[in-house]
Short mmCIF file of C-alpha atoms and ligand atoms in Angstrom, two decimals:
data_model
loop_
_atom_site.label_atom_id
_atom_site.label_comp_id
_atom_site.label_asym_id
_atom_site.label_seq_id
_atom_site.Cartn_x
_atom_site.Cartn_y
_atom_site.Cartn_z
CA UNK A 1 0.00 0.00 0.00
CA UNK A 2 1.44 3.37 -0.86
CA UNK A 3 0.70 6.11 1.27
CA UNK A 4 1.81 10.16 2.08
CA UNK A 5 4.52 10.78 4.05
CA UNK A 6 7.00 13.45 4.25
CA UNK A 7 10.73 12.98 5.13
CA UNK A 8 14.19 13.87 5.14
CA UNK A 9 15.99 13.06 1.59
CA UNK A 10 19.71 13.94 3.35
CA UNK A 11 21.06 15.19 6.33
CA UNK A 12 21.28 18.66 4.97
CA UNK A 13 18.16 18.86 3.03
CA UNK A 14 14.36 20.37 4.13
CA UNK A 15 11.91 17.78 4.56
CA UNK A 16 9.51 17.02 0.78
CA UNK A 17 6.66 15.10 0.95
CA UNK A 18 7.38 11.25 -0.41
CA UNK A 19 4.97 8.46 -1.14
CA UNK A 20 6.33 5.41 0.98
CA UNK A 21 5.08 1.38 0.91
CA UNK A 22 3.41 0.34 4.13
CA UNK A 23 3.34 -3.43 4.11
CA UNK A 24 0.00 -5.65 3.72
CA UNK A 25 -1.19 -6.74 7.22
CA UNK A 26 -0.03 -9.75 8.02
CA UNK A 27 -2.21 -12.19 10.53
CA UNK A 28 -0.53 -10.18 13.74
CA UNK A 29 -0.94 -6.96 12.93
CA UNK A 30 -2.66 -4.03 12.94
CA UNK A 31 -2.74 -0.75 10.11
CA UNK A 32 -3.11 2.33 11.52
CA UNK A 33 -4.40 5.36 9.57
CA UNK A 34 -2.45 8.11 11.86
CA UNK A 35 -4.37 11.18 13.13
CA UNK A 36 -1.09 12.90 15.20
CA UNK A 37 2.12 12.61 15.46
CA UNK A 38 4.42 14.23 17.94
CA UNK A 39 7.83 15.92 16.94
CA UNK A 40 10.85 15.03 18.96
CA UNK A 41 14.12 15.86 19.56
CA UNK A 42 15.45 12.39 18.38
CA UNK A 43 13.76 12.91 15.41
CA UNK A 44 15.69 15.84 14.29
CA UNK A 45 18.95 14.12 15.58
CA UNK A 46 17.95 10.86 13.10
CA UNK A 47 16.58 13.18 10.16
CA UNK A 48 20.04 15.58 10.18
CA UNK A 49 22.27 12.46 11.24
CA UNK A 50 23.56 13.83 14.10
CA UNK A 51 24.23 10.07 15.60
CA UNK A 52 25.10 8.63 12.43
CA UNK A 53 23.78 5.57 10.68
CA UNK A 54 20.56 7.37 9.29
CA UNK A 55 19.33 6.10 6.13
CA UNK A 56 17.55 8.10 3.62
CA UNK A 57 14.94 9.19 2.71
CA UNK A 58 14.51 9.48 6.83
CA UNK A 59 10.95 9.86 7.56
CA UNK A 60 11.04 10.42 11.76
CA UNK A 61 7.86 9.80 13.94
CA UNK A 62 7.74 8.04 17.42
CA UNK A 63 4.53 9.78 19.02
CA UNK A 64 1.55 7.87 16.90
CA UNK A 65 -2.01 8.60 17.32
CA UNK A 66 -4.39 6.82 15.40
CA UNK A 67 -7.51 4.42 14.47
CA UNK A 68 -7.72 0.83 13.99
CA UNK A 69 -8.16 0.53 10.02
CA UNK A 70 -7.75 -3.25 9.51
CA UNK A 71 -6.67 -6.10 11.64
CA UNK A 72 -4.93 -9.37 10.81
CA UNK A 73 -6.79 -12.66 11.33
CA UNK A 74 -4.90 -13.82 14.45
CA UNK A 75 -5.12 -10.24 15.98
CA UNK A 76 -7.50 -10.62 19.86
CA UNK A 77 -6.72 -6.78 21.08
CA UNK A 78 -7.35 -4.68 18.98
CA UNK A 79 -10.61 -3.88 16.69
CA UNK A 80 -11.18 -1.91 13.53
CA UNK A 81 -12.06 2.09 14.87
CA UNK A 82 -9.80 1.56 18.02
CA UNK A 83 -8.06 4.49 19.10
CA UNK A 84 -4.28 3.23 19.41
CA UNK A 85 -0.83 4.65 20.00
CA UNK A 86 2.84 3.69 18.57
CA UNK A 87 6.00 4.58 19.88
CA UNK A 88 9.01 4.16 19.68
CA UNK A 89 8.82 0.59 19.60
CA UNK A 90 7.28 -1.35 16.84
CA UNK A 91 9.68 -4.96 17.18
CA UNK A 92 11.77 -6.80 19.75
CA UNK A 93 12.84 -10.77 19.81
CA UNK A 94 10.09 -11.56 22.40
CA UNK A 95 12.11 -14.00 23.92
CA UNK A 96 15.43 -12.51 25.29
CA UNK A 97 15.34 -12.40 29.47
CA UNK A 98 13.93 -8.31 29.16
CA UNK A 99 11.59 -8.64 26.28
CA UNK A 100 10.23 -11.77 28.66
CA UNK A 101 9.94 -9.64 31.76
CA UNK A 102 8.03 -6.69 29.17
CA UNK A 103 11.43 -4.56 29.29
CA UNK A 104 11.49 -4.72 25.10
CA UNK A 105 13.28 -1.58 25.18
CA UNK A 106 15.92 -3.58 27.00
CA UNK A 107 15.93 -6.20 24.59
CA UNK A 108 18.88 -8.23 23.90
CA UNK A 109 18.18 -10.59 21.00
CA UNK A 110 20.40 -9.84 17.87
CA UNK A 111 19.66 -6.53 16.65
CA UNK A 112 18.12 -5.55 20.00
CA UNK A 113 14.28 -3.95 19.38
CA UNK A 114 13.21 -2.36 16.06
CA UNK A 115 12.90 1.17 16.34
CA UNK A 116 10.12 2.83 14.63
CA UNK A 117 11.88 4.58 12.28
CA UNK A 118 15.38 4.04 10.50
CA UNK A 119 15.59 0.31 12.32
CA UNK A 120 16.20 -2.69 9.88
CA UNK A 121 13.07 -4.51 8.69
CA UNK A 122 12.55 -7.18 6.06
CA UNK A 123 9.65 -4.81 4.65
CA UNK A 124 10.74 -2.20 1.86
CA UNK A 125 12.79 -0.40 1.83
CA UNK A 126 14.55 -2.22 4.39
CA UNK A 127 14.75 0.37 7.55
CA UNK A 128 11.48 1.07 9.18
CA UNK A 129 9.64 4.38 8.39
CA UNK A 130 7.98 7.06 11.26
CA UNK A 131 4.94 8.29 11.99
CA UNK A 132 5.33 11.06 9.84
CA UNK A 133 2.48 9.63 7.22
CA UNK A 134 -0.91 8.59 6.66
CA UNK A 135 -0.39 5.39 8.12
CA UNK A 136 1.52 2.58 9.55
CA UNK A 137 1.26 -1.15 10.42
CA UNK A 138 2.63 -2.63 13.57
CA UNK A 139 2.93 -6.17 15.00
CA UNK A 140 -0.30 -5.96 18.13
CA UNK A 141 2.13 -6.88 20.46
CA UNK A 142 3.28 -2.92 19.81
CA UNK A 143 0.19 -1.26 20.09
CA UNK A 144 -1.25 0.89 23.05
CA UNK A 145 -4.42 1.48 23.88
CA UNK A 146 -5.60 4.98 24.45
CA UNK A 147 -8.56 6.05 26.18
CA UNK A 148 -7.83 9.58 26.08
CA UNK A 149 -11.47 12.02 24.90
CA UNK A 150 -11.13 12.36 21.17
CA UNK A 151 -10.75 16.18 21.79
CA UNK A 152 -7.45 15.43 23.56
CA UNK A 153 -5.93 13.01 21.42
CA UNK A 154 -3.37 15.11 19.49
CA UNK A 155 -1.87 16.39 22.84
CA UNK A 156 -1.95 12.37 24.10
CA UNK A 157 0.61 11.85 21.34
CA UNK A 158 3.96 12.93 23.05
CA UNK A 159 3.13 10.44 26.09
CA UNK A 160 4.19 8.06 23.58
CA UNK A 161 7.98 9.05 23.89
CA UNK A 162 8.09 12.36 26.02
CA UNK A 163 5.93 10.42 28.80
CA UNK A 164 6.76 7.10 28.83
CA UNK A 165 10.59 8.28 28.80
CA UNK A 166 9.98 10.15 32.54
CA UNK A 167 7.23 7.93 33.03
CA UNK A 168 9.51 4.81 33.32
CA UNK A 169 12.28 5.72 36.03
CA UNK A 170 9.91 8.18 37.93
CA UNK A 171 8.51 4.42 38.65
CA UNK A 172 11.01 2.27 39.01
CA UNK A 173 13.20 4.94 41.49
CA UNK A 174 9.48 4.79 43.29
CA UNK A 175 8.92 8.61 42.62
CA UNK A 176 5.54 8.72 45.14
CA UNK A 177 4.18 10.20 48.48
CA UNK A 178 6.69 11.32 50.73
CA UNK A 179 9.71 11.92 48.40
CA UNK A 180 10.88 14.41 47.43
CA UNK A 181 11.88 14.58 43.43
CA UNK A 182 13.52 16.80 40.94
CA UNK A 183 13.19 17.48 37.14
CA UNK A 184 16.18 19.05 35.28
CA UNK A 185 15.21 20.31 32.17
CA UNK A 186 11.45 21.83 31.25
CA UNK A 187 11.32 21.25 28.04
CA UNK A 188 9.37 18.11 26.06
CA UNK A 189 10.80 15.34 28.37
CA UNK A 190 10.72 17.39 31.42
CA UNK A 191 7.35 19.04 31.33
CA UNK A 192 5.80 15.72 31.13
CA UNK A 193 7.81 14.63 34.11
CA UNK A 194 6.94 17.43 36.33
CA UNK A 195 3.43 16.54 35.72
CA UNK A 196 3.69 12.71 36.19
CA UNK A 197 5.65 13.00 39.24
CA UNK A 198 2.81 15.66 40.72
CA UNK A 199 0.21 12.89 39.98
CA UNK A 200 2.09 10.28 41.33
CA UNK A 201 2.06 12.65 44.54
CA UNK A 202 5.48 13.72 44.96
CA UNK A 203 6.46 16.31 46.47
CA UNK A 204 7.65 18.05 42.78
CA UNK A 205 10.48 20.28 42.04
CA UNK A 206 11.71 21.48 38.48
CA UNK A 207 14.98 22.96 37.71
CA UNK A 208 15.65 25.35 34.99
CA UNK A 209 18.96 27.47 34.05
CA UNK A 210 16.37 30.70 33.88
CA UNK A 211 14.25 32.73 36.06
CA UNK A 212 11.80 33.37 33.03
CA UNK A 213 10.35 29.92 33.18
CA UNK A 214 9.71 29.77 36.79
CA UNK A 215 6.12 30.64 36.28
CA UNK A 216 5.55 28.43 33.20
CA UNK A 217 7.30 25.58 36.11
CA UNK A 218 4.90 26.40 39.07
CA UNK A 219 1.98 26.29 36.66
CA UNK A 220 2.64 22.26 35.02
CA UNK A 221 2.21 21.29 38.72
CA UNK A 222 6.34 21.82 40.10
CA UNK A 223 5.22 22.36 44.14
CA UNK A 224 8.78 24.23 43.99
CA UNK A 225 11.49 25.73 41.18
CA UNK A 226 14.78 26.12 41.39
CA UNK A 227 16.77 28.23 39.17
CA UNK A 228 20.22 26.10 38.89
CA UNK A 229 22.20 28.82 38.33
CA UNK A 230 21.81 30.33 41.74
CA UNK A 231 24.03 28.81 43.80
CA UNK A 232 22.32 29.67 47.01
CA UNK A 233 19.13 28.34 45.63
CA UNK A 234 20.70 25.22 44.96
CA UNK A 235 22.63 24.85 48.95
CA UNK A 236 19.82 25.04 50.61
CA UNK A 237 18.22 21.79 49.19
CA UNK A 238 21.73 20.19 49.55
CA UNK A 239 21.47 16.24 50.50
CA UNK A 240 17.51 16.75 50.17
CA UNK A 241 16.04 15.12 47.32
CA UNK A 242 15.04 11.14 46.97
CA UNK A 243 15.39 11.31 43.27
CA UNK A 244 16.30 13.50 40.26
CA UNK A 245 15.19 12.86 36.73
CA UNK A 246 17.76 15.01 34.37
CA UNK A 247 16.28 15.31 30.92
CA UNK A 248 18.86 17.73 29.51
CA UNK A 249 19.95 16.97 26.14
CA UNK A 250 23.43 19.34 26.18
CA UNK A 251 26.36 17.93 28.35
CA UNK A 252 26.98 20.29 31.17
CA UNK A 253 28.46 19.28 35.04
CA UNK A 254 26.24 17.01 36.81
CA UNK A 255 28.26 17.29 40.59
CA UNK A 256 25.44 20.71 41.62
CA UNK A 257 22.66 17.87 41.07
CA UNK A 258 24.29 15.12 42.83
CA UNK A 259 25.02 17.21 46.10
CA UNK A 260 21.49 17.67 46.21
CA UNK A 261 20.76 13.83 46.78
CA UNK A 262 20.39 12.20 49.99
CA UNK A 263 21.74 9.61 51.35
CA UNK A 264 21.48 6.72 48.63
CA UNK A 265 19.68 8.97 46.32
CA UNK A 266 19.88 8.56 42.70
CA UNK A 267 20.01 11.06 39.62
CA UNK A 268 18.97 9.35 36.51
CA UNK A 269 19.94 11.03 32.87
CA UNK A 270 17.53 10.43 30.15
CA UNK A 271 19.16 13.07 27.54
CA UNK A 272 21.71 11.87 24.89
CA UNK A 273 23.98 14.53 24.21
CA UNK A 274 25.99 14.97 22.06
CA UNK A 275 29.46 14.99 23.64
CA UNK A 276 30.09 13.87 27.00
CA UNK A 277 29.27 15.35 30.50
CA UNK A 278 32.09 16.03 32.35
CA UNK A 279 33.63 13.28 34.68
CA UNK A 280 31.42 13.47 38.07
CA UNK A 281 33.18 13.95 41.14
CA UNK A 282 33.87 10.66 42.86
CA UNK A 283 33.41 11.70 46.56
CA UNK A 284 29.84 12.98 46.10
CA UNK A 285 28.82 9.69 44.94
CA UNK A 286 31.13 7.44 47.65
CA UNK A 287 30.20 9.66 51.19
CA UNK A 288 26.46 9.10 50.62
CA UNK A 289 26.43 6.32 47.92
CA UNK A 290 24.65 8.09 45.40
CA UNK A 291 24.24 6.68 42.49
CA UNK A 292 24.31 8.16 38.32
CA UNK A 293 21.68 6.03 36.41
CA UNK A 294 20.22 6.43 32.65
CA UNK A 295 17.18 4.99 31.41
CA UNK A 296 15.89 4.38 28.19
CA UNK A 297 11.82 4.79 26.90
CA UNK A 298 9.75 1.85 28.90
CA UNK A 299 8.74 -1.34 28.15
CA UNK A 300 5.38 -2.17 26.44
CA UNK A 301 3.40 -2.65 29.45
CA UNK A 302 4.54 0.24 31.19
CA UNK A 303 3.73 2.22 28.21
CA UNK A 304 -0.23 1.32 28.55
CA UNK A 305 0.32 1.59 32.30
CA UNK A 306 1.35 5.39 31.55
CA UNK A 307 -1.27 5.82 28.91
CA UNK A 308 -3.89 4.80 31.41
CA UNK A 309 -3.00 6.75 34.76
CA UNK A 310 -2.76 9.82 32.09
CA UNK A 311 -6.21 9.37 30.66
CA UNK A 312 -7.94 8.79 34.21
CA UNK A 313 -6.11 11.69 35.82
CA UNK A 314 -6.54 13.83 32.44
CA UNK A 315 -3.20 14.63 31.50
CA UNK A 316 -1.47 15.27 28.30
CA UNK A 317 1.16 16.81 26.59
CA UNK A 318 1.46 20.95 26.30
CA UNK A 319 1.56 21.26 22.55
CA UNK A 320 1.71 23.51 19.72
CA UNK A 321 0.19 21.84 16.84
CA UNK A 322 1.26 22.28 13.18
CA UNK A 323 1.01 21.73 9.77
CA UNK A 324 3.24 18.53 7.75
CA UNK A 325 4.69 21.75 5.47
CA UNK A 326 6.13 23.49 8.96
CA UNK A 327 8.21 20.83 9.86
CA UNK A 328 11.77 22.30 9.09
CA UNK A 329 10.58 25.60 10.89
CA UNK A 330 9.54 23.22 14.15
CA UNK A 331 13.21 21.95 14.31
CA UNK A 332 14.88 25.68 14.05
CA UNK A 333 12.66 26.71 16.76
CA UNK A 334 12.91 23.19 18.50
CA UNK A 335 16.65 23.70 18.72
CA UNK A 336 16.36 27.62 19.93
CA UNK A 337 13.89 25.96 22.93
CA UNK A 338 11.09 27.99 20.95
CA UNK A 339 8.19 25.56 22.24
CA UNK A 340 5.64 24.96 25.03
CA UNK A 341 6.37 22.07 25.14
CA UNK A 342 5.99 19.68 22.18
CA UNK A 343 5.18 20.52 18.41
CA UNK A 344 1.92 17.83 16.94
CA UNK A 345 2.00 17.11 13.35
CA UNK A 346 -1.85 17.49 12.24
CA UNK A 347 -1.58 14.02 9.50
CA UNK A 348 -4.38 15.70 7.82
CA UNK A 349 -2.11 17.98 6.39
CA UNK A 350 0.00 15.37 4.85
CA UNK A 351 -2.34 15.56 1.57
ZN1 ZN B 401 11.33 10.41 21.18
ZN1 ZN B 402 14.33 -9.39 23.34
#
């Protein structure tokens, strides 16, 4: 089936729209006509090659809204007229020791888990294409279940990646009542992760480089903001916090965020940057073994878990919805930190 997409036809060229092949469904899975798809930050990294190893054309897309068009025969969850979500998942081995435990994103069977975009795939054209198009077909074992109001559905679609990526370690470091948790970083990742820690019913506080955005901080939910260029701001929550979620993308000195931990306390990184961060300092980590952790998306399971706590406590995504054709002008502004907090792509526009 050949349907509208737009991508990326090199690193240094502006997106054009493309017609792409999505493959027939086969007896597991389910097509997908997409209404929304988020925009980010990894997507701009694949489509301009900043890791390497992108393949072109690169058509980018990890936040999927949609509707059930057409299930295979052996499919039991899903129905035609669903409304579903992909993310950045669409394959893993299934049998590997994480993929058993539902930790796909963990998975450790050759090739680890297919991405949803630029991941090898026996379909054409041999790397697997975003959710920047009409449409897509996944394996069910991939597909969420949302049960957001139809009304919120375009700002559900960044819980796909933005939420399930603070989602995941805000649970497993047991972000609840009675600790006391930081977010680094309010931008995509870390708006959603002030919010999710609030419901979760921690006591929540974000940390920006800027006094500006203290405001925009207090109003997602943050109980408290720091402004982590003030040193005295930052001293007088030293050896405080239970847990700190850093979502920042640009490498910068992580020692300020560690002395802020308590006694086993744990600051977890969930932005790739580019180069480095410089080497922590050893004896902030050994007096109070602290510990530096990363984390990578969530697992399938933990993805629906996420999608449903969001849709009963009504949360979603802060978004700025635009057109297919305003995609290059969403990464210039993307990269200037020119959102609140996560650019939708409106998949009617794709025609
Ligand atoms: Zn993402
Ligand atoms: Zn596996």
């Amino acid at each position: 089936m050949t349907v509208k997409a737009i991508g990326a036809p090199a690193a240094d060229k502006p997106f054009e729209p493309l017609a792409i092949t999505r493959r027939e469904p086969g007896a597991h899975d389910v097509a997908i006509k997409i209404a929304y798809c988020g925009v980010c930050h990894s997507d701009l990294h694949m489509a301009r090659d900043e890791w390497g190893g992108a393949l072109y054309p690169c058509v980018p897309g990890h936040e999927i809204v949609g509707h059930v068009t057409a299930v295979g025969a052996h499919v039991t969850k899903f129905k035609v007229g669903d409304t579903v979500g992909v993310g950045c998942m669409v394959d893993s081995c299934q049998h590997c020791p994480s993929c058993e435990e539902g930790l796909e994103q963990y998975c450790t069977g050759e090739g680890s888990f297919t991405g949803t975009y630029n991941a090898p795939t026996p379909d054409a054209p041999g790397y697997t294409m975003g959710g920047y198009s009409e449409s897509i077909v996944v394996s069910e074992n991939f597909v969420l279940r949302v049960n957001h109001k139809p009304e919120q559905l375009a700002a559900a679609a960044p819980l796909l990646c933005a939420g399930i990526t603070t989602w995941s370690p805000l649970r497993h470091w047991n972000a609840g009542p009675g600790k006391k948790v930081g977010i680094v970083g309010i931008g995509g990742l870390g708006h959603m992760g002030v919010k999710l820690a609030r419901a979760l019913g921690a006591h929540t506080v974000a940390f920006t480089t800027s006094e500006s955005k203290r405001e925009a901080a207090l109003a997602l939910g943050a109980h408290e903001v720091i402004v982590s260029k003030n040193e005295d701001e930052m001293a007088a929550h030293a050896g405080s916090f239970d847990f700190i979620l850093n979502t920042v993308a640009a490498s910068h000195n992580l020692d300020p965020f560690v002395a802020l931990l308590k006694r086993d306390g744990t600051l977890t990184l969930v932005g790739a940057p580019e180069h480095p961060h410089p080497s922590p300092a050893v004896f902030n980590l050994i007096f109070s073994r602290r510990s530096i952790a990363g984390s990578l998306i969530g697992g399938i399971a933990e993805t629906q878990e996420m999608l449903d706590f969001c849709a009963e406590h009504g949360i979603t995504s802060d978004i700025e919805m635009i057109a297919a054709s305003q995609i290059d002008e969403a990464y210039d502004r993307m990269l200037k930190g020119d959102v609140r907090y996560r650019f939708v792509i409106d998949s009617a526009t794709l025609g």
